[in-house]
PDB file of C-alpha atoms in Angstrom:
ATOM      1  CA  UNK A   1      97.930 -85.284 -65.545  1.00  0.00           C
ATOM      2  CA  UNK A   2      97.863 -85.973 -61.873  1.00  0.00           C
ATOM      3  CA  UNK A   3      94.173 -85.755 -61.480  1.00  0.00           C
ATOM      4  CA  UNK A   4      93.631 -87.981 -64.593  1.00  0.00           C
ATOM      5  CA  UNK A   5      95.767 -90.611 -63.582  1.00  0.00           C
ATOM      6  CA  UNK A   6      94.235 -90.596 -59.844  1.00  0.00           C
ATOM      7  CA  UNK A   7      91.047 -91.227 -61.804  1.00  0.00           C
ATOM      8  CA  UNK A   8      92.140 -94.024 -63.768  1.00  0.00           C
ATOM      9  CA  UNK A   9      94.137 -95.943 -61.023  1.00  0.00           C
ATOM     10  CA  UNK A  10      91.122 -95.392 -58.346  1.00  0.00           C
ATOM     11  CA  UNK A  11      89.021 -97.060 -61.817  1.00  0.00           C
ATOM     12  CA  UNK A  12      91.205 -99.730 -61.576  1.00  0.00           C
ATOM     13  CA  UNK A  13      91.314-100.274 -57.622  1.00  0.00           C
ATOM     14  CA  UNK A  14      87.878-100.708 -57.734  1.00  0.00           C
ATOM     15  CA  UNK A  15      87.975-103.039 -60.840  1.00  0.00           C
ATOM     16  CA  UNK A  16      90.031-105.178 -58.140  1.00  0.00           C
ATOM     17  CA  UNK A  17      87.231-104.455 -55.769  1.00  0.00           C
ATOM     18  CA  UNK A  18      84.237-106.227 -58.240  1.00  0.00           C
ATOM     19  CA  UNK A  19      86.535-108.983 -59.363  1.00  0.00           C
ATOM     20  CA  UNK A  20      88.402-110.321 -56.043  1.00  0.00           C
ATOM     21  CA  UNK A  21      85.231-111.976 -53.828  1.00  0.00           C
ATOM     22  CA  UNK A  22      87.680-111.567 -50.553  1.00  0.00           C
ATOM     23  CA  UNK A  23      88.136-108.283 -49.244  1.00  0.00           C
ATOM     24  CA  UNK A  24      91.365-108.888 -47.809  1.00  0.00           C
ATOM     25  CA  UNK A  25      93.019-110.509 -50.757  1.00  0.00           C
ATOM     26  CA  UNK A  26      91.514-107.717 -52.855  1.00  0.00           C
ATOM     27  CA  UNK A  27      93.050-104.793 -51.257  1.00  0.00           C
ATOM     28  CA  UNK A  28      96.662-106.314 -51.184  1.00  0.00           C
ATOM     29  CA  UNK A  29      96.251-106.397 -54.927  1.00  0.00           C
ATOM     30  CA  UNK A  30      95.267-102.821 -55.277  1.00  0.00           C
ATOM     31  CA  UNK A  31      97.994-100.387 -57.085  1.00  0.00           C
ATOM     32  CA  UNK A  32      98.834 -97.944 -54.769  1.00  0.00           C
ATOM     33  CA  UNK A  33     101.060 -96.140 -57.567  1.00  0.00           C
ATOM     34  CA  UNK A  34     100.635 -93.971 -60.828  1.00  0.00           C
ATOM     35  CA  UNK A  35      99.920 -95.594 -63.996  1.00  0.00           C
ATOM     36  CA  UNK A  36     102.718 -97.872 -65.908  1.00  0.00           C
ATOM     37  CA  UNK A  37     105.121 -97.041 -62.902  1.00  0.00           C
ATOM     38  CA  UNK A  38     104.622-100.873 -63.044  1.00  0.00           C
ATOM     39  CA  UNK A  39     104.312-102.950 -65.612  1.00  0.00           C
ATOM     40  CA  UNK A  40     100.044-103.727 -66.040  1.00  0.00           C
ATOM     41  CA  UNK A  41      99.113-107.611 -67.047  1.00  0.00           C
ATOM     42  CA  UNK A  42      96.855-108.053 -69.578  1.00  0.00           C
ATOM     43  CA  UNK A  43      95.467-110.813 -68.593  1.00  0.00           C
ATOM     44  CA  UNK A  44      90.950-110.732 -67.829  1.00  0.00           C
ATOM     45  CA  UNK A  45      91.657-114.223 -66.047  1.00  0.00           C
ATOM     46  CA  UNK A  46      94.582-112.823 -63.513  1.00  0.00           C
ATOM     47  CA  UNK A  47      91.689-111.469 -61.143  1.00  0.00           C
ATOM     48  CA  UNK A  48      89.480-114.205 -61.200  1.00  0.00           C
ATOM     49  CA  UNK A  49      92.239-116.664 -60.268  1.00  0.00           C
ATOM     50  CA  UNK A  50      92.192-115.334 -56.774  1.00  0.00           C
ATOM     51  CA  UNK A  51      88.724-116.597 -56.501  1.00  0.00           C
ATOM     52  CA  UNK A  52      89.798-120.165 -57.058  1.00  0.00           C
ATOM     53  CA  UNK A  53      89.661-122.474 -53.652  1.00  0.00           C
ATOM     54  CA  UNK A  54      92.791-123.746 -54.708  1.00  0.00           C
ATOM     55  CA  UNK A  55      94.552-120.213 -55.250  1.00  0.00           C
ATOM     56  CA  UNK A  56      96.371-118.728 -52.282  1.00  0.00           C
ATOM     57  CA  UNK A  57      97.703-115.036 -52.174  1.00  0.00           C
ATOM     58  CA  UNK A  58     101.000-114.684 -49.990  1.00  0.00           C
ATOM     59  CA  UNK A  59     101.134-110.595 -49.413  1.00  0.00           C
ATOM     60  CA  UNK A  60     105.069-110.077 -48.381  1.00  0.00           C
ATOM     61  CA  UNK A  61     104.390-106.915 -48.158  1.00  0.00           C
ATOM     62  CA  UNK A  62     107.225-105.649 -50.469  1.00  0.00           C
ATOM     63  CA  UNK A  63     109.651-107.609 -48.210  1.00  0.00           C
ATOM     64  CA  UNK A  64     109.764-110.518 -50.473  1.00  0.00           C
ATOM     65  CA  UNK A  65     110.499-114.085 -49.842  1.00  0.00           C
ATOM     66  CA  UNK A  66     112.818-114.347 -46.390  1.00  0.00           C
ATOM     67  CA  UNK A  67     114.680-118.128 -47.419  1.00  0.00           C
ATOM     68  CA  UNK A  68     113.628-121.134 -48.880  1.00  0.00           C
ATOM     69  CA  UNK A  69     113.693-124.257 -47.186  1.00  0.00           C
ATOM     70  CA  UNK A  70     113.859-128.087 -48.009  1.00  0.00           C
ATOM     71  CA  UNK A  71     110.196-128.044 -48.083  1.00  0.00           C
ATOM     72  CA  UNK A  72     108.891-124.487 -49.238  1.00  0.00           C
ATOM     73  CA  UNK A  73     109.096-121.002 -48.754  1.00  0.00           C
ATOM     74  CA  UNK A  74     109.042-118.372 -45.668  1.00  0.00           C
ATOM     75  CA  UNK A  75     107.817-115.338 -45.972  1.00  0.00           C
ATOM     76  CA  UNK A  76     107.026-113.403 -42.764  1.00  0.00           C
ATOM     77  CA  UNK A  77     108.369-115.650 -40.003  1.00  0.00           C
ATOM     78  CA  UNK A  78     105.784-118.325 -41.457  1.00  0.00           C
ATOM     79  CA  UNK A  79     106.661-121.739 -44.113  1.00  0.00           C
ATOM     80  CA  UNK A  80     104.604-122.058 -46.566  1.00  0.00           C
ATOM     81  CA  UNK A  81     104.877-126.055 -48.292  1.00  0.00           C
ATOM     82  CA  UNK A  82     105.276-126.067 -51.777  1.00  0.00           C
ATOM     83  CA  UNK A  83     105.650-128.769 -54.525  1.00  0.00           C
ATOM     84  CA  UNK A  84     106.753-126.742 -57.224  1.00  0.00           C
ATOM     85  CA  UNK A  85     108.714-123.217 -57.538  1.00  0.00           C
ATOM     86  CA  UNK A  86     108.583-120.738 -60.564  1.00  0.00           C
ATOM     87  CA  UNK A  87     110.866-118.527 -60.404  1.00  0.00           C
ATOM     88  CA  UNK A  88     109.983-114.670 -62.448  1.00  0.00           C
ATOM     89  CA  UNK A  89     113.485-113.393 -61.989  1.00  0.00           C
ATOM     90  CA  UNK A  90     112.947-110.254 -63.729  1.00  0.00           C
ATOM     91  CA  UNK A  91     115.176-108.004 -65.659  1.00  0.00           C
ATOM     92  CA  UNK A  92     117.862-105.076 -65.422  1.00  0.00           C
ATOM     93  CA  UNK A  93     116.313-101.994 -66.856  1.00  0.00           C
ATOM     94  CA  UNK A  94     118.033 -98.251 -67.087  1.00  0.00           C
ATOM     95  CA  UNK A  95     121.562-100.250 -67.018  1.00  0.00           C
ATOM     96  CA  UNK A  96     124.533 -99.507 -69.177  1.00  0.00           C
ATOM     97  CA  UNK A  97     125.177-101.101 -72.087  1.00  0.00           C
ATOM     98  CA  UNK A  98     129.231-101.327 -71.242  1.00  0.00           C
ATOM     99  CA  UNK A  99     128.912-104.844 -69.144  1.00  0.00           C
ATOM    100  CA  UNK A 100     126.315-106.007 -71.932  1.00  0.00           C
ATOM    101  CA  UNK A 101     127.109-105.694 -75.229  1.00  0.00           C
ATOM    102  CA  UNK A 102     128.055-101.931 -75.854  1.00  0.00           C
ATOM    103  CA  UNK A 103     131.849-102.796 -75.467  1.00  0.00           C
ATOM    104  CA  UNK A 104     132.491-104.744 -78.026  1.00  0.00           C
ATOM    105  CA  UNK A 105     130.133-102.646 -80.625  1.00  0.00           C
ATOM    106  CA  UNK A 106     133.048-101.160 -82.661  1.00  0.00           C
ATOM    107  CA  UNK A 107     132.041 -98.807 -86.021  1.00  0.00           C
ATOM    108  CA  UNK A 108     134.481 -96.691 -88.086  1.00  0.00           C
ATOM    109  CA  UNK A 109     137.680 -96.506 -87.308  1.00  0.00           C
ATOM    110  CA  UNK A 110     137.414 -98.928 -84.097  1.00  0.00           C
ATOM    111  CA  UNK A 111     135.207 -96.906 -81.864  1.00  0.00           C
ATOM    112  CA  UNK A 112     133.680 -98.449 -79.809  1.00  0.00           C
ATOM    113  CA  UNK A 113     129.277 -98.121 -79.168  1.00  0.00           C
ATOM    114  CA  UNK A 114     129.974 -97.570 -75.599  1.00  0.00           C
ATOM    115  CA  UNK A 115     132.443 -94.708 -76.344  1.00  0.00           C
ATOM    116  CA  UNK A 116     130.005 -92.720 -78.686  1.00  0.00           C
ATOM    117  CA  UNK A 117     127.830 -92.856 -76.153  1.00  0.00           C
ATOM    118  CA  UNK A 118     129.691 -92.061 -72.840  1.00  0.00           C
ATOM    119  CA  UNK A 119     127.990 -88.535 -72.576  1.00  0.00           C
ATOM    120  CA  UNK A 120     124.589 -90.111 -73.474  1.00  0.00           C
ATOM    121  CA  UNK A 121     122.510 -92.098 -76.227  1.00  0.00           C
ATOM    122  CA  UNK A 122     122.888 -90.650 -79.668  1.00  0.00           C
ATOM    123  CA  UNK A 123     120.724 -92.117 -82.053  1.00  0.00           C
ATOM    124  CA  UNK A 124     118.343 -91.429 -85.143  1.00  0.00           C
ATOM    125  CA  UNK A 125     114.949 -92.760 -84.710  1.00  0.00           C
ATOM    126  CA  UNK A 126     116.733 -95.085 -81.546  1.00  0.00           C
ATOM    127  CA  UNK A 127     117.569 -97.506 -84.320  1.00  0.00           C
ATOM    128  CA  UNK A 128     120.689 -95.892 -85.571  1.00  0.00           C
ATOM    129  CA  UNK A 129     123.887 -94.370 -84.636  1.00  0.00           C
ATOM    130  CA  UNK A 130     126.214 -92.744 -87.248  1.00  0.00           C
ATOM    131  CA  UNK A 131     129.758 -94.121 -87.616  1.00  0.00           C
ATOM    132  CA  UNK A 132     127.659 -97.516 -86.972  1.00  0.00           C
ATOM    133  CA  UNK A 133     126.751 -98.308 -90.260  1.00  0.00           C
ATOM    134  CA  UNK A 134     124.525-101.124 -90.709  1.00  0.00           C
ATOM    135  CA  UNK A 135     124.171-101.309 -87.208  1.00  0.00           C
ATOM    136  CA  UNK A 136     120.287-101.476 -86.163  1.00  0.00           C
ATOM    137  CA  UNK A 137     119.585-101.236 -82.561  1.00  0.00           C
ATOM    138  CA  UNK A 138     116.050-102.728 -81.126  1.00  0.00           C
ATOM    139  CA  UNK A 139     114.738-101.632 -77.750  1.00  0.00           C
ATOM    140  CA  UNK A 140     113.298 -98.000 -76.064  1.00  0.00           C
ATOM    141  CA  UNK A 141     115.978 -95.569 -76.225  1.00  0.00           C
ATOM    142  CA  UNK A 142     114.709 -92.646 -78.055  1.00  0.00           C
ATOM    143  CA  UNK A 143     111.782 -93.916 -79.886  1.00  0.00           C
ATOM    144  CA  UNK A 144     108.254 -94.567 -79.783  1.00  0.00           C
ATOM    145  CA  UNK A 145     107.367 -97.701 -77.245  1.00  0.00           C
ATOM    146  CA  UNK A 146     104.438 -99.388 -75.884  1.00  0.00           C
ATOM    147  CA  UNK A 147     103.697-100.783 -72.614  1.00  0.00           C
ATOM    148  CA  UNK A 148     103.752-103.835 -74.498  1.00  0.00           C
ATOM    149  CA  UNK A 149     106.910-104.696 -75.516  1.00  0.00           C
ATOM    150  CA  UNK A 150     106.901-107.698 -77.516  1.00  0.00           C
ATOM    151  CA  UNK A 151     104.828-105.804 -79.658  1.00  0.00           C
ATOM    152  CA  UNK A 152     107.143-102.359 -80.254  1.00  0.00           C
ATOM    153  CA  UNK A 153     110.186-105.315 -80.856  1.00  0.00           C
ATOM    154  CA  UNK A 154     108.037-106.629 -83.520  1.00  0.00           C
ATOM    155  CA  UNK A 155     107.327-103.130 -84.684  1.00  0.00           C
ATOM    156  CA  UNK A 156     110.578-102.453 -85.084  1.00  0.00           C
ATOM    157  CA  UNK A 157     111.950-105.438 -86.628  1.00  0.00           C
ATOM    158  CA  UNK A 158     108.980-104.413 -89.671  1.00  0.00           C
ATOM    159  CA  UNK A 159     110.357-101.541 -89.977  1.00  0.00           C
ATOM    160  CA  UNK A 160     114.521-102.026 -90.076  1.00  0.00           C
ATOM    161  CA  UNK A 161     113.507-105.030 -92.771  1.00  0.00           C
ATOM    162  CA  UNK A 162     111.605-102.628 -94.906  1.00  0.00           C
ATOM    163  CA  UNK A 163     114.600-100.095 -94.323  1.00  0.00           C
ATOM    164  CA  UNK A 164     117.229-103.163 -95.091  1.00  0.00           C
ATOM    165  CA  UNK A 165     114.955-104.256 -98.015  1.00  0.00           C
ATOM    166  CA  UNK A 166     114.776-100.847 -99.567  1.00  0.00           C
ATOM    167  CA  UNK A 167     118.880-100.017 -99.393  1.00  0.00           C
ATOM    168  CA  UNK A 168     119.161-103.556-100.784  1.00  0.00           C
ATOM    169  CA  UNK A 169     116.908-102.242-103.604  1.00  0.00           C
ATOM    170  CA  UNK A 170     118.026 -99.117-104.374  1.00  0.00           C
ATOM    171  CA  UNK A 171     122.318-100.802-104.645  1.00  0.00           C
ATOM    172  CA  UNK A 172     123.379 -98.815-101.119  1.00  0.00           C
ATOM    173  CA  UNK A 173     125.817-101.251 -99.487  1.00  0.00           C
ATOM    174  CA  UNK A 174     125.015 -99.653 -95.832  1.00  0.00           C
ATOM    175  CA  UNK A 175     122.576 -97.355 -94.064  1.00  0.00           C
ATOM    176  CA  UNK A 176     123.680 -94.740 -91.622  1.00  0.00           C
ATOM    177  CA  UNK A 177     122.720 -91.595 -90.300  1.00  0.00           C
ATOM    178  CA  UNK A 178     124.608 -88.499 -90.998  1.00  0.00           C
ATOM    179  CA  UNK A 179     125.636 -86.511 -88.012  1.00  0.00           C
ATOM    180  CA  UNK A 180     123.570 -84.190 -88.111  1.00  0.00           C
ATOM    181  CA  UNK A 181     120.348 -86.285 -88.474  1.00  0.00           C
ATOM    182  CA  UNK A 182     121.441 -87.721 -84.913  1.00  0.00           C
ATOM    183  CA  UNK A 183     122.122 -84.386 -83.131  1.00  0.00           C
ATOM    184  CA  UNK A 184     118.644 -83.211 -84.767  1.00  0.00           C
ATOM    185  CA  UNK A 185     116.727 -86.220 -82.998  1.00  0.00           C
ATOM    186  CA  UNK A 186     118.927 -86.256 -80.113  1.00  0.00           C
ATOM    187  CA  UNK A 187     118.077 -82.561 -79.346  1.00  0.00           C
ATOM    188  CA  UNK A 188     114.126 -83.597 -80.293  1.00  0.00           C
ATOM    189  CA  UNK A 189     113.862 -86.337 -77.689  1.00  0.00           C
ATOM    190  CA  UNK A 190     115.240 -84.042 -75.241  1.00  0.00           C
ATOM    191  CA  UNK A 191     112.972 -81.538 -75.828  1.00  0.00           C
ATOM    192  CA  UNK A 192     110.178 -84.189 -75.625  1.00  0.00           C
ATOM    193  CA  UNK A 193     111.478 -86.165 -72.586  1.00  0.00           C
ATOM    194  CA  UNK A 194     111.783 -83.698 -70.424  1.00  0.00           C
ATOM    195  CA  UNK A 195     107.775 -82.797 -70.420  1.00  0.00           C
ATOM    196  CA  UNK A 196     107.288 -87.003 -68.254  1.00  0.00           C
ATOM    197  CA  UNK A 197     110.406 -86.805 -66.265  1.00  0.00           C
ATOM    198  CA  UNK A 198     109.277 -85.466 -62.779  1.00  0.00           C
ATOM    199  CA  UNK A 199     105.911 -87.861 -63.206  1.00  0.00           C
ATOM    200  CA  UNK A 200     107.922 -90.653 -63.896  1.00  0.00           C
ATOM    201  CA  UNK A 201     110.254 -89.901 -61.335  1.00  0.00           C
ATOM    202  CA  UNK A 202     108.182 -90.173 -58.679  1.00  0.00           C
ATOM    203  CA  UNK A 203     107.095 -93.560 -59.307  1.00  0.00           C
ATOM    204  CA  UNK A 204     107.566 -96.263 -56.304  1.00  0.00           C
ATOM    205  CA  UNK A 205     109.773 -97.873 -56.579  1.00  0.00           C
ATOM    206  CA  UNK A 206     111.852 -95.661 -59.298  1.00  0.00           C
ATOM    207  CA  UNK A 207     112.267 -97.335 -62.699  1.00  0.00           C
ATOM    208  CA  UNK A 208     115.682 -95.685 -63.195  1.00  0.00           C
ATOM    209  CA  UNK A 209     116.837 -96.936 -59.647  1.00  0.00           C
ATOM    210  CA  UNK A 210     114.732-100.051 -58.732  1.00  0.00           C
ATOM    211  CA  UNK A 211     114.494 -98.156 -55.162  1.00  0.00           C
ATOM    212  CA  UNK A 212     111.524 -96.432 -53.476  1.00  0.00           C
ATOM    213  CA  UNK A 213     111.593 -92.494 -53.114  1.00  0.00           C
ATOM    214  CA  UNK A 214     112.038 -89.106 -55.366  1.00  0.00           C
ATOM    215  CA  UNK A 215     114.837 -90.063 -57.691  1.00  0.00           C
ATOM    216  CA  UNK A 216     117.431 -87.460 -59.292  1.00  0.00           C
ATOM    217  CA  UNK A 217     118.418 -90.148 -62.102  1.00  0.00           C
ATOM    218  CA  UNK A 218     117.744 -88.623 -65.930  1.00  0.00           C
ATOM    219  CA  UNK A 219     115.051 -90.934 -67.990  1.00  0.00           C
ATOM    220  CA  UNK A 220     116.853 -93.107 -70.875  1.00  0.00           C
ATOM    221  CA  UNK A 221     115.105 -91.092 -73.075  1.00  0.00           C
ATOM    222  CA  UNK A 222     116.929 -88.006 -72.469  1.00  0.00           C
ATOM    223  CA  UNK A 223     120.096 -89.158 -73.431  1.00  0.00           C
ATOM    224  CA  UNK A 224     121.053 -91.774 -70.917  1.00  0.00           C
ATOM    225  CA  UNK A 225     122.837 -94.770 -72.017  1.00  0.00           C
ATOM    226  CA  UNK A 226     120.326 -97.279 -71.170  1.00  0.00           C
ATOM    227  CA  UNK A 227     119.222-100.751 -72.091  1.00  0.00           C
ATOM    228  CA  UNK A 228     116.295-103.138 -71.539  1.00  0.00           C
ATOM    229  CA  UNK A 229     117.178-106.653 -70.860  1.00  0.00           C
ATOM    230  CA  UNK A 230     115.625-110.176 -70.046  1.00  0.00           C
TER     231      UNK A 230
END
C-alpha cells in the first residue's frame, strides 16, 4: 500500500508539474501527503487557472491568513488588496453527535441516540440503529462512502426510499434492526476498519484530530461516535 500510493501521489505531483507553467507556483501546489488524507478536487480547470495573468497564488505556508484589514488580507507580514472575500469555512469532521443533533434523538422508551451510542456507533448498514425505529441516518459511519460525498448522500437517500417504499408496501408500520443484526455489523466493520487505521492515521494533518503528527484517535468507522457536518 505504501509503495502504491507513493506512486500515485508522485503521478500526481508531476501532473502539477505539466499543468502549472511557473515552477514556483507549481511546487507549492504539490501534495506532499498520502492519497485522500485530503480531500482531491475534481476539477481539469483548477490547474490551469494558475496560468491565468490575472490569477495570483498566496502560499501561507500552512500558517494561514495572519488578520484582515480595511483593505485586504495579510498573510506573512505582507497586505495583499482585495475587492472581494470568499470565505470556504470548512466543516467539523470526527465530532460527536451530542452538541449536534444526537441529544435530542430519543427511540423506545426515551433513550436517547447519544446514549446508545456512548461506547461507540452501533448501527446496521450505518443507516439504522435498533430501538430507533424509523430512524434513517445519512452520512459515513459504518458504511460504504466515496471520496465524493454528494454522491454516497444521494446513494443513500435511493436506497432508504426503496427501503421506506417497500415496508410501505408490504403493511410494516416501521423498519428497525434487531439487535443482533447491529452487533453482527458492528463487529464486521471492526473487523474491516481496523486493516486502514495506521495508514490513515498518519495522514498530515490527522482527519480524526485536524492536527499534524501520529494520532492515537480510533477511525469513526470502528465504532466512534462520529459525524460529518457542513
Amino acid at each position: 500500500m505504501e509503495l502504491e500510493d507513493f506512486r500515485r501521489m508522485n503521478h500526481l505531483r508531476s501532473r502539477v508539474e505539466r499543468c502549472v507553467r511557473d515552477p514556483e507556483t507549481a511546487e507549492a501546489l504539490k501534495p506532499w501527503y498520502r492519497q485522500f488524507c485530503k480531500r482531491p478536487g475534481f476539477s481539469d480547470d483548477y490547474l490551469a487557472t494558475f496560468n491565468r495573468p490575472t490569477v495570483t497564488l498566496v502560499d501561507t505556508r500552512g500558517r494561514g491568513v495572519e488578520r484582515a484589514t480595511e483593505h485586504g488580507l495579510v498573510s506573512g507580514g505582507v497586505e495583499y488588496a482585495v475587492d472581494c472575500v470568499v470565505l470556504a469555512t470548512g466543516f467539523s469532521e470526527g465530532t460527536p453527535y451530542e452538541p449536534g443533533f444526537g441529544g435530542w434523538i430519543r427511540g423506545r422508551h426515551g433513550v436517547r441516540l447519544s446514549e446508545h451510542w456512548r461506547n461507540g456507533v452501533r448501527t446496521l448498514h450505518g443507516l439504522y440503529s435498533h430501538g430507533f425505529p424509523n430512524c434513517f441516518l445519512l452520512g459515513p459511519s459504518q458504511n460504504g462512502m466515496s471520496i465524493n460525498f454528494s454522491h454516497s448522500l444521494d446513494e443513500q437517500a435511493r436506497h432508504l426510499a426503496a427501503v421506506i417504499d417497500a415496508a410501505e408496501r408490504s403493511g410494516a408500520w416501521y423498519v428497525e434492526p434487531t439487535a443482533e443484526a447491529e452487533v453482527a455489523w458492528v463487529e464486521e466493520v471492526r473487523r474491516s476498519g481496523s486493516m486502514d487505521q495506521e495508514y490513515l492515521l498518519a495522514c498530515t494533518p490527522v482527519p480524526t484530530t485536524g492536527r499534524a503528527g501520529p494520532s492515537t484517535a480510533p477511525t469513526p468507522t470502528a465504532g466512534t461516535p462520529s459525524s460529518s457536518t457542513g
